[in-house]
Amino acid sequence: MARAAFRIGPIPRAAAGRVGVIDIGSNSIRLVVYDRLARAPMPVFNEKVMCGLGRSLAATGLLDPDGRRMALENLTRFTRLLEAMNVDRVDVLATAAVRDAADGRSFVEEINRACGMEVAVVSGAEEARLSALGVLSGIPEADGVMGDLGGGSLELVGLDAGRIAEQETLPLGPFRLMSDKASPTKARGRVDEAFAGQGWLEGYRGRRFYAVGGAWRALAKVHMAKREHPIHVIQHYAVPAADMAALADIVAGQGRASLERLAGVSKRRLDALPWAAMVLSRLIATLEPEEIVFSAHGLREGHLFDLLPAEEQARDPLIAACRDAAIRLDRYGFGDVGWMSDWIAPAFGDAPAGFERLRLAAALLSDIGWAEHPDYRAEHAFLHVLRLQASGMSHEQRAIVALAIWARYGGRPGQGPTKEAASLLSEEEKAFAARLGAALRLAHTLTGGASGLLSRTRLLVDGDTVELVLPPDAETLGGDVVARRLQSLAKAMGLAGRVIVAPRKVPAAEPVSDTAAGG
């Protein structure tokens, strides 16, 4: 295995096999191994160890001795794992605790001697930039302020419709606040004073706040549990700012005994959680955002995104992830089935803005359940898509695509495990999902997913009728099952359906672009 070599710059997509990133933070160290460097890399291994390197930094100026020993032991273990997994490239990034500690350099040298790892100590400005890139890698159109709260520092970055603007690193991590031994009131005043000194934040008042970092993700999990939210995925979990401010204020005032009763919170985060909640509460008071959007992508994902060529960065993360999934699950050797989206497009002339990319995502995932037992195909495919490890979509959009796949496999509205996810959607959105599933079910039944056959047929809407047009020499593609699938689609559209055998030439639908369209 090539030892860690940190570098900034484009790497050809096909040049790397498995890649790993180790993030040495103030509270935790984490190793994530990805299948390759790509627009939507798939994690194949992910492990976090709560070492608390920065726990005593504010008081002593040094890394926490116990945390240092624990980190070195686990970094040595990570080295063995990386060798066994045949990882081609590993980048090791150290942030606030290591860069600020008087013994940070000696710790880096010790890691190099013990593990053979070359550690890049990331500056505050670079940490902020990479964290912002991580958010943009999953939410390309992000507009507002990103905040990445680590144990030792808070990185704030302005985002203007997908572009990085002003940024600042502030020493407001929970370990810093805890170590000052100030009363909560004095700590709150210190935080308010720090935010008041950032005049550029005023220009982002009323926009969104994008929250990054383990302590804030823990707050998101608490909110999910209290709300009984049906999709337990942190990425793009959006909460009205007033709701999150109320929760943050409650958590900020709780003692450890009360916090231990919170669902989904690691005990190793309990000491830091009230301080993290207080910082979020004061940020909300300062920015008055319309909502808080949580991002599971941060420094590591931003680092990988930064290594991609510009044309790869411009790809839509949702479509990239779905296309990769389609290729992994391909059973016939056809490659992905995204072209099916163009074939069904005539049935969606009245779809709302932005629906085209969801149509393409559903088409790409429309054969995802083929290896499951037929009796459970709809259920397993629905849950797989609902929880898909992909970014670029809101939770409501996840529900739309998952419900479409449920219908594609014959699932009926309101049945099985779909009720809670469907509750996130309007009646119109549920109707479009059902129609999308019916259209994909017809396409698969008609040709088994073979593009050569499907391209010789057309789906048309003519007035109050949806028509399936077959060429004269392929009339046998029709039949009872196909006719029933067509009628199901027609019913979902509120139209009549009929099969026509005619040598009609119809212009192909405009393909949906892979260029990033956000989520």
Short mmCIF file of C-alpha atoms in Angstrom, two decimals:
data_model
loop_
_atom_site.label_atom_id
_atom_site.label_comp_id
_atom_site.label_asym_id
_atom_site.label_seq_id
_atom_site.Cartn_x
_atom_site.Cartn_y
_atom_site.Cartn_z
CA MET A 1 0.00 0.00 0.00
CA ALA A 2 1.23 3.47 -0.88
CA ARG A 3 1.69 5.39 2.33
CA ALA A 4 -0.36 8.49 2.93
CA ALA A 5 0.48 11.38 0.64
CA PHE A 6 -1.57 14.54 1.00
CA ARG A 7 -1.87 16.59 -2.15
CA ILE A 8 -4.31 19.04 -3.66
CA GLY A 9 -5.18 18.81 -7.31
CA PRO A 10 -7.16 16.78 -9.84
CA ILE A 11 -6.73 13.03 -10.12
CA PRO A 12 -8.12 11.21 -13.17
CA ARG A 13 -11.22 9.27 -12.18
CA ALA A 14 -9.83 5.94 -13.40
CA ALA A 15 -6.39 6.42 -11.84
CA ALA A 16 -7.26 5.39 -8.30
CA GLY A 17 -8.68 2.26 -6.73
CA ARG A 18 -9.78 2.40 -3.12
CA VAL A 19 -9.01 5.66 -1.35
CA GLY A 20 -9.01 6.39 2.35
CA VAL A 21 -9.23 9.54 4.45
CA ILE A 22 -8.26 9.75 8.11
CA ASP A 23 -9.55 12.81 9.94
CA ILE A 24 -7.73 13.55 13.20
CA GLY A 25 -10.04 15.94 15.00
CA SER A 26 -10.20 17.47 18.46
CA ASN A 27 -12.78 14.98 19.70
CA SER A 28 -12.51 11.97 17.41
CA ILE A 29 -10.40 10.30 14.77
CA ARG A 30 -12.16 8.62 11.88
CA LEU A 31 -11.10 6.41 9.01
CA VAL A 32 -13.31 6.15 5.95
CA VAL A 33 -12.35 3.98 2.97
CA TYR A 34 -14.17 4.61 -0.31
CA ASP A 35 -14.50 2.32 -3.30
CA ARG A 36 -12.78 4.89 -5.53
CA LEU A 37 -12.37 8.58 -6.17
CA ALA A 38 -15.62 9.59 -7.88
CA ARG A 39 -18.48 12.07 -7.80
CA ALA A 40 -20.44 9.75 -5.53
CA PRO A 41 -17.83 7.59 -3.78
CA MET A 42 -19.23 4.64 -1.85
CA PRO A 43 -17.86 4.11 1.68
CA VAL A 44 -16.74 0.51 2.12
CA PHE A 45 -15.38 0.95 5.66
CA ASN A 46 -16.10 3.61 8.28
CA GLU A 47 -14.81 3.67 11.84
CA LYS A 48 -14.73 6.44 14.44
CA VAL A 49 -12.85 6.49 17.75
CA MET A 50 -13.65 9.17 20.36
CA CYS A 51 -10.17 10.04 21.62
CA GLY A 52 -10.67 13.58 22.93
CA LEU A 53 -7.27 14.87 21.77
CA GLY A 54 -8.32 18.45 22.43
CA ARG A 55 -10.01 17.86 25.77
CA SER A 56 -7.29 19.55 27.87
CA LEU A 57 -5.86 21.84 25.19
CA ALA A 58 -7.34 25.10 26.42
CA ALA A 59 -6.09 24.49 29.97
CA THR A 60 -2.61 23.11 29.21
CA GLY A 61 -1.79 24.10 25.65
CA LEU A 62 -1.07 20.41 25.00
CA LEU A 63 -2.90 17.46 23.53
CA ASP A 64 -4.70 15.34 26.09
CA PRO A 65 -2.18 12.61 27.16
CA ASP A 66 -4.75 9.82 27.30
CA GLY A 67 -6.29 10.97 24.03
CA ARG A 68 -2.87 11.06 22.39
CA ARG A 69 -2.09 7.48 23.42
CA MET A 70 -5.52 6.28 22.32
CA ALA A 71 -5.22 8.04 18.97
CA LEU A 72 -1.80 6.58 18.25
CA GLU A 73 -2.95 3.06 19.14
CA ASN A 74 -5.91 3.32 16.79
CA LEU A 75 -3.94 4.96 13.98
CA THR A 76 -1.54 2.02 14.16
CA ARG A 77 -4.54 -0.31 13.90
CA PHE A 78 -5.90 1.71 10.97
CA THR A 79 -2.58 1.20 9.18
CA ARG A 80 -2.93 -2.58 9.38
CA LEU A 81 -6.51 -2.42 8.16
CA LEU A 82 -5.56 -0.23 5.21
CA GLU A 83 -2.85 -2.66 4.18
CA ALA A 84 -5.24 -5.62 4.42
CA MET A 85 -7.91 -3.80 2.38
CA ASN A 86 -5.44 -2.95 -0.42
CA VAL A 87 -6.19 0.74 -0.24
CA ASP A 88 -4.30 2.57 -3.00
CA ARG A 89 -4.18 6.02 -1.44
CA VAL A 90 -4.63 7.37 2.09
CA ASP A 91 -4.77 11.03 3.07
CA VAL A 92 -4.41 11.95 6.74
CA LEU A 93 -5.82 15.32 7.79
CA ALA A 94 -5.29 16.83 11.25
CA THR A 95 -7.34 19.82 12.33
CA ALA A 96 -7.72 22.25 15.25
CA ALA A 97 -6.29 20.31 18.19
CA VAL A 98 -3.10 19.23 16.41
CA ARG A 99 -2.49 22.58 14.71
CA ASP A 100 -2.99 24.56 17.95
CA ALA A 101 -1.24 22.30 20.49
CA ALA A 102 2.36 23.02 21.46
CA ASP A 103 3.08 19.31 21.06
CA GLY A 104 1.14 18.98 17.82
CA ARG A 105 4.29 18.75 15.68
CA SER A 106 5.84 16.06 17.88
CA PHE A 107 2.57 14.08 17.68
CA VAL A 108 2.66 14.27 13.88
CA GLU A 109 6.27 13.03 13.90
CA GLU A 110 5.30 10.18 16.22
CA ILE A 111 2.51 9.14 13.85
CA ASN A 112 4.94 9.13 10.95
CA ARG A 113 7.43 6.97 12.84
CA ALA A 114 4.87 4.50 14.18
CA CYS A 115 2.55 4.26 11.17
CA GLY A 116 4.48 5.53 8.19
CA MET A 117 1.73 8.08 7.63
CA GLU A 118 2.39 11.56 6.30
CA VAL A 119 0.00 13.86 8.15
CA ALA A 120 -1.26 17.13 6.68
CA VAL A 121 -2.01 19.66 9.41
CA VAL A 122 -4.84 21.69 7.90
CA SER A 123 -5.04 25.42 8.57
CA GLY A 124 -8.25 26.95 9.88
CA ALA A 125 -8.95 28.59 6.53
CA GLU A 126 -8.36 25.36 4.64
CA GLU A 127 -10.50 23.39 7.09
CA ALA A 128 -13.34 25.85 6.53
CA ARG A 129 -12.97 25.66 2.75
CA LEU A 130 -12.90 21.85 2.66
CA SER A 131 -15.89 21.56 4.99
CA ALA A 132 -17.84 23.95 2.77
CA LEU A 133 -16.87 21.90 -0.28
CA GLY A 134 -18.18 18.86 1.55
CA VAL A 135 -21.56 20.51 1.97
CA LEU A 136 -21.60 21.61 -1.68
CA SER A 137 -20.65 18.11 -2.82
CA GLY A 138 -23.99 16.89 -1.46
CA ILE A 139 -26.11 20.05 -1.78
CA PRO A 140 -24.70 21.85 -4.83
CA GLU A 141 -27.12 24.78 -4.66
CA ALA A 142 -26.58 25.47 -0.92
CA ASP A 143 -27.27 29.11 -0.08
CA GLY A 144 -26.67 30.53 3.37
CA VAL A 145 -24.03 29.82 6.00
CA MET A 146 -22.22 26.56 6.67
CA GLY A 147 -21.00 25.89 10.19
CA ASP A 148 -18.68 22.98 11.04
CA LEU A 149 -18.42 22.52 14.79
CA GLY A 150 -15.49 20.41 15.95
CA GLY A 151 -14.23 19.87 19.46
CA GLY A 152 -11.86 22.82 19.27
CA SER A 153 -13.15 25.22 16.66
CA LEU A 154 -16.13 26.44 14.66
CA GLU A 155 -15.67 27.07 10.94
CA LEU A 156 -18.19 29.43 9.37
CA VAL A 157 -18.44 29.87 5.60
CA GLY A 158 -20.83 31.93 3.52
CA LEU A 159 -22.40 30.06 0.61
CA ASP A 160 -23.94 32.02 -2.26
CA ALA A 161 -26.03 29.65 -4.40
CA GLY A 162 -23.26 27.05 -4.50
CA ARG A 163 -20.27 29.40 -4.36
CA ILE A 164 -17.92 29.79 -1.38
CA ALA A 165 -17.72 33.36 -0.10
CA GLU A 166 -16.60 34.79 3.27
CA GLN A 167 -15.24 32.49 5.95
CA GLU A 168 -13.88 32.51 9.48
CA THR A 169 -12.55 30.06 12.07
CA LEU A 170 -13.52 30.77 15.68
CA PRO A 171 -12.21 29.05 18.87
CA LEU A 172 -15.72 28.05 19.97
CA GLY A 173 -15.58 24.28 20.03
CA PRO A 174 -17.14 22.60 23.07
CA PHE A 175 -13.77 21.60 24.53
CA ARG A 176 -12.62 25.23 24.45
CA LEU A 177 -15.79 26.44 26.15
CA MET A 178 -15.74 23.65 28.73
CA SER A 179 -12.09 24.21 29.61
CA ASP A 180 -12.60 27.90 30.33
CA LYS A 181 -14.65 26.89 33.39
CA ALA A 182 -16.84 29.92 32.84
CA SER A 183 -20.49 29.87 33.82
CA PRO A 184 -22.94 29.09 31.04
CA THR A 185 -24.01 32.75 31.09
CA LYS A 186 -20.44 33.99 30.58
CA ALA A 187 -19.78 31.38 27.89
CA ARG A 188 -22.93 32.45 26.09
CA GLY A 189 -21.75 36.05 26.23
CA ARG A 190 -18.41 35.04 24.78
CA VAL A 191 -20.12 33.25 21.90
CA ASP A 192 -22.41 36.21 21.21
CA GLU A 193 -19.42 38.56 21.23
CA ALA A 194 -17.57 36.35 18.74
CA PHE A 195 -20.55 36.30 16.37
CA ALA A 196 -21.09 40.04 16.71
CA GLY A 197 -17.52 40.52 15.49
CA GLN A 198 -18.35 38.79 12.21
CA GLY A 199 -20.10 41.60 10.36
CA TRP A 200 -20.33 39.56 7.17
CA LEU A 201 -22.90 37.27 8.80
CA GLU A 202 -25.47 40.06 8.54
CA GLY A 203 -25.60 39.55 4.77
CA TYR A 204 -26.80 35.96 5.30
CA ARG A 205 -29.58 36.71 7.75
CA GLY A 206 -32.81 34.85 6.91
CA ARG A 207 -31.20 32.25 4.65
CA ARG A 208 -30.42 28.63 5.51
CA PHE A 209 -27.87 27.37 7.99
CA TYR A 210 -26.03 24.15 7.06
CA ALA A 211 -24.86 22.29 10.16
CA VAL A 212 -21.82 20.00 10.05
CA GLY A 213 -20.12 18.10 12.86
CA GLY A 214 -20.76 15.16 15.14
CA ALA A 215 -22.27 17.07 18.07
CA TRP A 216 -24.78 18.83 15.83
CA ARG A 217 -25.60 15.55 14.10
CA ALA A 218 -26.39 14.18 17.57
CA LEU A 219 -28.89 17.03 18.02
CA ALA A 220 -30.44 16.13 14.68
CA LYS A 221 -30.88 12.54 15.87
CA VAL A 222 -32.58 13.74 19.04
CA HIS A 223 -34.95 15.86 16.96
CA MET A 224 -35.66 12.92 14.62
CA ALA A 225 -36.52 10.71 17.59
CA LYS A 226 -38.83 13.29 19.16
CA ARG A 227 -40.54 13.95 15.85
CA GLU A 228 -40.66 10.23 14.96
CA HIS A 229 -39.30 11.17 11.56
CA PRO A 230 -39.62 8.20 9.16
CA ILE A 231 -36.25 8.60 7.42
CA HIS A 232 -33.28 8.18 9.74
CA VAL A 233 -30.77 9.77 7.37
CA ILE A 234 -28.82 12.83 8.52
CA GLN A 235 -27.95 14.07 5.05
CA HIS A 236 -30.29 16.92 4.08
CA TYR A 237 -32.44 16.58 7.20
CA ALA A 238 -34.15 19.98 7.29
CA VAL A 239 -35.74 21.47 10.43
CA PRO A 240 -37.52 24.81 10.88
CA ALA A 241 -35.11 27.10 12.71
CA ALA A 242 -37.60 27.84 15.51
CA ASP A 243 -37.99 24.11 16.23
CA MET A 244 -34.24 23.54 16.40
CA ALA A 245 -33.69 26.64 18.54
CA ALA A 246 -36.25 25.37 21.05
CA LEU A 247 -34.56 21.95 21.22
CA ALA A 248 -31.08 23.49 21.46
CA ASP A 249 -32.14 25.70 24.36
CA ILE A 250 -33.55 22.70 26.22
CA VAL A 251 -30.44 20.54 25.65
CA ALA A 252 -28.12 23.42 26.59
CA GLY A 253 -29.72 23.55 30.03
CA GLN A 254 -29.67 19.82 30.78
CA GLY A 255 -27.37 17.94 33.11
CA ARG A 256 -25.69 14.66 32.25
CA ALA A 257 -28.36 12.51 33.92
CA SER A 258 -31.07 14.07 31.78
CA LEU A 259 -28.97 13.86 28.61
CA GLU A 260 -28.38 10.14 29.15
CA ARG A 261 -32.09 9.59 28.57
CA LEU A 262 -31.95 11.13 25.09
CA ALA A 263 -32.34 8.64 22.28
CA GLY A 264 -29.53 8.15 19.80
CA VAL A 265 -26.77 10.10 21.59
CA SER A 266 -23.38 8.52 22.25
CA LYS A 267 -22.40 8.68 25.92
CA ARG A 268 -18.99 9.95 24.85
CA ARG A 269 -20.67 13.08 23.44
CA LEU A 270 -22.77 13.89 26.50
CA ASP A 271 -20.33 16.33 28.12
CA ALA A 272 -19.92 18.35 24.93
CA LEU A 273 -23.55 18.27 23.79
CA PRO A 274 -24.94 21.15 25.94
CA TRP A 275 -22.13 23.43 24.74
CA ALA A 276 -22.71 22.46 21.12
CA ALA A 277 -26.42 23.13 21.60
CA MET A 278 -25.70 26.55 23.10
CA VAL A 279 -23.49 27.53 20.15
CA LEU A 280 -26.20 26.46 17.71
CA SER A 281 -28.83 28.37 19.66
CA ARG A 282 -26.76 31.58 19.53
CA LEU A 283 -26.06 31.10 15.81
CA ILE A 284 -29.77 30.81 15.15
CA ALA A 285 -30.38 33.98 17.15
CA THR A 286 -27.69 35.76 15.11
CA LEU A 287 -28.60 34.51 11.63
CA GLU A 288 -32.36 34.02 12.02
CA PRO A 289 -32.26 31.33 9.31
CA GLU A 290 -35.42 29.98 7.73
CA GLU A 291 -34.33 26.42 8.45
CA ILE A 292 -31.44 24.30 9.64
CA VAL A 293 -30.19 21.76 7.10
CA PHE A 294 -27.91 19.04 8.44
CA SER A 295 -25.10 17.75 6.26
CA ALA A 296 -23.42 14.39 6.76
CA HIS A 297 -20.73 15.62 4.36
CA GLY A 298 -17.89 17.71 5.73
CA LEU A 299 -14.11 17.84 5.70
CA ARG A 300 -13.45 14.33 4.36
CA GLU A 301 -16.00 14.53 1.57
CA GLY A 302 -14.84 18.05 0.73
CA HIS A 303 -11.26 16.85 0.45
CA LEU A 304 -12.22 14.10 -1.99
CA PHE A 305 -14.45 16.50 -3.94
CA ASP A 306 -11.53 18.93 -4.18
CA LEU A 307 -9.42 16.23 -5.86
CA LEU A 308 -11.91 15.71 -8.69
CA PRO A 309 -11.58 17.36 -12.10
CA ALA A 310 -14.01 20.21 -12.73
CA GLU A 311 -16.21 18.13 -15.05
CA GLU A 312 -16.68 15.52 -12.34
CA GLN A 313 -17.49 18.16 -9.73
CA ALA A 314 -20.22 19.50 -12.02
CA ARG A 315 -22.10 16.19 -12.11
CA ASP A 316 -25.36 15.86 -10.19
CA PRO A 317 -24.54 13.87 -7.01
CA LEU A 318 -27.93 12.15 -6.96
CA ILE A 319 -27.75 11.00 -10.57
CA ALA A 320 -24.11 9.95 -10.16
CA ALA A 321 -24.97 7.79 -7.12
CA CYS A 322 -28.02 6.25 -8.80
CA ARG A 323 -26.10 5.55 -12.01
CA ASP A 324 -23.34 3.83 -10.03
CA ALA A 325 -25.94 1.76 -8.17
CA ALA A 326 -27.59 0.77 -11.45
CA ILE A 327 -24.28 -0.44 -12.87
CA ARG A 328 -23.45 -2.39 -9.70
CA LEU A 329 -26.86 -4.09 -9.77
CA ASP A 330 -27.02 -4.68 -13.54
CA ARG A 331 -28.31 -8.21 -14.22
CA TYR A 332 -28.42 -8.26 -18.01
CA GLY A 333 -25.20 -6.53 -19.02
CA PHE A 334 -27.14 -3.56 -20.41
CA GLY A 335 -25.39 -1.05 -18.15
CA ASP A 336 -27.58 1.52 -16.47
CA VAL A 337 -31.22 1.94 -17.49
CA GLY A 338 -31.36 5.72 -17.37
CA TRP A 339 -32.60 5.85 -20.96
CA MET A 340 -35.89 4.48 -19.65
CA SER A 341 -36.48 7.95 -18.19
CA ASP A 342 -36.64 9.38 -21.72
CA TRP A 343 -39.10 6.69 -22.84
CA ILE A 344 -41.60 7.43 -20.05
CA ALA A 345 -41.16 11.22 -20.28
CA PRO A 346 -44.36 11.81 -22.35
CA ALA A 347 -46.42 10.68 -19.34
CA PHE A 348 -45.05 13.56 -17.25
CA GLY A 349 -45.64 16.70 -19.28
CA ASP A 350 -47.48 18.21 -16.31
CA ALA A 351 -44.86 17.31 -13.70
CA PRO A 352 -43.69 20.06 -11.32
CA ALA A 353 -40.35 21.83 -11.77
CA GLY A 354 -37.36 19.70 -10.86
CA PHE A 355 -39.22 16.43 -11.31
CA GLU A 356 -37.10 15.38 -14.31
CA ARG A 357 -34.08 14.44 -12.20
CA LEU A 358 -36.26 12.40 -9.83
CA ARG A 359 -37.71 10.64 -12.88
CA LEU A 360 -34.19 9.79 -14.01
CA ALA A 361 -33.14 8.70 -10.50
CA ALA A 362 -36.14 6.35 -10.27
CA ALA A 363 -35.43 4.94 -13.75
CA LEU A 364 -31.82 4.24 -12.79
CA LEU A 365 -32.98 2.43 -9.64
CA SER A 366 -35.93 0.66 -11.25
CA ASP A 367 -34.25 -2.77 -11.34
CA ILE A 368 -32.81 -2.52 -7.83
CA GLY A 369 -34.96 -5.32 -6.39
CA TRP A 370 -34.44 -8.01 -9.02
CA ALA A 371 -32.40 -10.32 -6.73
CA GLU A 372 -34.90 -10.20 -3.85
CA HIS A 373 -37.53 -12.85 -3.18
CA PRO A 374 -40.62 -11.95 -5.29
CA ASP A 375 -42.88 -11.80 -2.24
CA TYR A 376 -40.66 -9.15 -0.63
CA ARG A 377 -39.33 -7.38 -3.72
CA ALA A 378 -41.47 -4.24 -3.39
CA GLU A 379 -40.79 -3.85 0.33
CA HIS A 380 -37.04 -4.41 0.14
CA ALA A 381 -36.64 -2.18 -2.93
CA PHE A 382 -38.65 0.60 -1.26
CA LEU A 383 -36.57 0.51 1.93
CA HIS A 384 -33.31 0.27 -0.04
CA VAL A 385 -34.12 3.42 -1.99
CA LEU A 386 -35.53 5.31 1.01
CA ARG A 387 -32.25 4.76 2.87
CA LEU A 388 -29.96 4.92 -0.15
CA GLN A 389 -26.46 6.17 0.60
CA ALA A 390 -26.76 9.09 -1.78
CA SER A 391 -26.88 12.87 -1.53
CA GLY A 392 -28.42 15.52 -3.75
CA MET A 393 -31.99 15.02 -2.55
CA SER A 394 -34.18 16.19 0.28
CA HIS A 395 -36.03 13.73 2.50
CA GLU A 396 -39.24 14.49 0.62
CA GLN A 397 -37.51 13.67 -2.66
CA ARG A 398 -36.24 10.41 -1.14
CA ALA A 399 -39.83 9.54 -0.32
CA ILE A 400 -40.99 10.31 -3.88
CA VAL A 401 -38.36 8.08 -5.50
CA ALA A 402 -38.85 5.28 -2.95
CA LEU A 403 -42.65 5.33 -3.43
CA ALA A 404 -42.14 5.21 -7.19
CA ILE A 405 -39.98 2.09 -6.82
CA TRP A 406 -42.63 0.60 -4.50
CA ALA A 407 -45.23 1.07 -7.25
CA ARG A 408 -42.82 -0.18 -9.93
CA TYR A 409 -42.77 -3.53 -8.10
CA GLY A 410 -46.54 -3.66 -7.75
CA GLY A 411 -46.89 -2.16 -4.28
CA ARG A 412 -50.19 -0.42 -3.66
CA PRO A 413 -50.51 3.09 -2.21
CA GLY A 414 -50.81 3.23 1.57
CA GLN A 415 -49.81 -0.40 2.10
CA GLY A 416 -46.71 -2.09 3.51
CA PRO A 417 -44.00 0.11 5.03
CA THR A 418 -44.83 3.22 2.97
CA LYS A 419 -47.32 5.07 5.16
CA GLU A 420 -44.87 7.07 7.28
CA ALA A 421 -42.68 8.13 4.35
CA ALA A 422 -45.78 9.09 2.37
CA SER A 423 -46.82 11.39 5.21
CA LEU A 424 -43.98 13.73 4.19
CA LEU A 425 -45.60 14.37 0.80
CA SER A 426 -48.53 16.26 -0.63
CA GLU A 427 -51.31 14.39 -2.43
CA GLU A 428 -49.93 15.66 -5.73
CA GLU A 429 -46.44 14.35 -4.95
CA LYS A 430 -47.82 10.94 -3.95
CA ALA A 431 -49.82 10.81 -7.18
CA PHE A 432 -46.74 11.59 -9.27
CA ALA A 433 -44.75 8.89 -7.46
CA ALA A 434 -47.47 6.32 -8.17
CA ARG A 435 -47.61 7.37 -11.81
CA LEU A 436 -43.82 7.15 -12.11
CA GLY A 437 -43.82 3.65 -10.68
CA ALA A 438 -46.61 2.55 -13.04
CA ALA A 439 -44.70 3.92 -16.06
CA LEU A 440 -41.49 2.12 -15.07
CA ARG A 441 -43.43 -1.10 -14.43
CA LEU A 442 -44.85 -0.90 -17.95
CA ALA A 443 -41.41 -0.29 -19.48
CA HIS A 444 -39.83 -3.27 -17.70
CA THR A 445 -42.75 -5.57 -18.49
CA LEU A 446 -42.74 -4.55 -22.15
CA THR A 447 -39.09 -5.29 -22.85
CA GLY A 448 -37.42 -6.73 -19.76
CA GLY A 449 -35.28 -3.60 -19.63
CA ALA A 450 -33.63 -4.22 -23.01
CA SER A 451 -32.94 -0.83 -24.57
CA GLY A 452 -32.87 -2.20 -28.11
CA LEU A 453 -36.48 -3.34 -27.86
CA LEU A 454 -37.76 -0.37 -25.90
CA SER A 455 -36.31 2.11 -28.40
CA ARG A 456 -38.53 0.63 -31.14
CA THR A 457 -41.68 1.49 -29.17
CA ARG A 458 -43.15 4.78 -28.04
CA LEU A 459 -45.29 6.03 -25.19
CA LEU A 460 -47.51 8.95 -26.23
CA VAL A 461 -50.24 11.10 -24.74
CA ASP A 462 -52.87 12.07 -27.29
CA GLY A 463 -55.66 14.14 -25.76
CA ASP A 464 -57.41 12.02 -23.16
CA THR A 465 -55.57 8.81 -24.10
CA VAL A 466 -52.14 7.41 -23.29
CA GLU A 467 -50.94 5.27 -26.18
CA LEU A 468 -48.37 2.50 -26.39
CA VAL A 469 -47.15 2.42 -30.00
CA LEU A 470 -45.63 -0.84 -31.28
CA PRO A 471 -44.01 -1.33 -34.71
CA PRO A 472 -45.72 -3.79 -37.08
CA ASP A 473 -42.86 -6.29 -36.90
CA ALA A 474 -42.91 -6.32 -33.09
CA GLU A 475 -46.63 -6.50 -32.45
CA THR A 476 -46.05 -9.53 -30.28
CA LEU A 477 -44.44 -7.32 -27.64
CA GLY A 478 -47.99 -6.54 -26.59
CA GLY A 479 -50.15 -8.98 -24.70
CA ASP A 480 -52.42 -9.29 -21.70
CA VAL A 481 -49.84 -8.37 -19.04
CA VAL A 482 -48.55 -5.41 -21.03
CA ALA A 483 -52.13 -4.23 -21.64
CA ARG A 484 -52.84 -4.39 -17.90
CA ARG A 485 -49.68 -2.44 -17.09
CA LEU A 486 -50.72 0.21 -19.62
CA GLN A 487 -54.17 0.48 -18.06
CA SER A 488 -52.59 0.90 -14.62
CA LEU A 489 -50.54 3.81 -15.93
CA ALA A 490 -53.56 5.30 -17.69
CA LYS A 491 -55.58 5.09 -14.46
CA ALA A 492 -52.79 6.84 -12.55
CA MET A 493 -52.95 9.62 -15.16
CA GLY A 494 -56.75 9.83 -15.22
CA LEU A 495 -56.76 8.88 -18.92
CA ALA A 496 -57.79 5.99 -21.13
CA GLY A 497 -55.11 3.63 -22.46
CA ARG A 498 -54.74 1.81 -25.75
CA VAL A 499 -52.13 -0.17 -27.68
CA ILE A 500 -51.51 0.90 -31.28
CA VAL A 501 -49.58 -1.00 -33.92
CA ALA A 502 -48.29 1.57 -36.38
CA PRO A 503 -45.00 2.59 -38.02
CA ARG A 504 -45.18 6.01 -36.37
CA LYS A 505 -42.00 8.00 -35.93
CA VAL A 506 -41.96 10.10 -32.82
CA PRO A 507 -39.13 12.42 -31.70
CA ALA A 508 -37.24 11.08 -28.72
CA ALA A 509 -37.59 12.90 -25.40
CA GLU A 510 -34.88 15.30 -24.28
CA PRO A 511 -32.46 13.39 -22.02
CA VAL A 512 -32.00 14.60 -18.46
CA SER A 513 -28.56 16.09 -17.87
CA ASP A 514 -26.06 14.71 -15.35
CA THR A 515 -25.01 18.25 -14.49
CA ALA A 516 -25.51 19.05 -10.83
CA ALA A 517 -29.02 20.27 -10.14
CA GLY A 518 -28.97 20.22 -6.36
CA GLY A 519 -31.32 18.50 -4.00
#
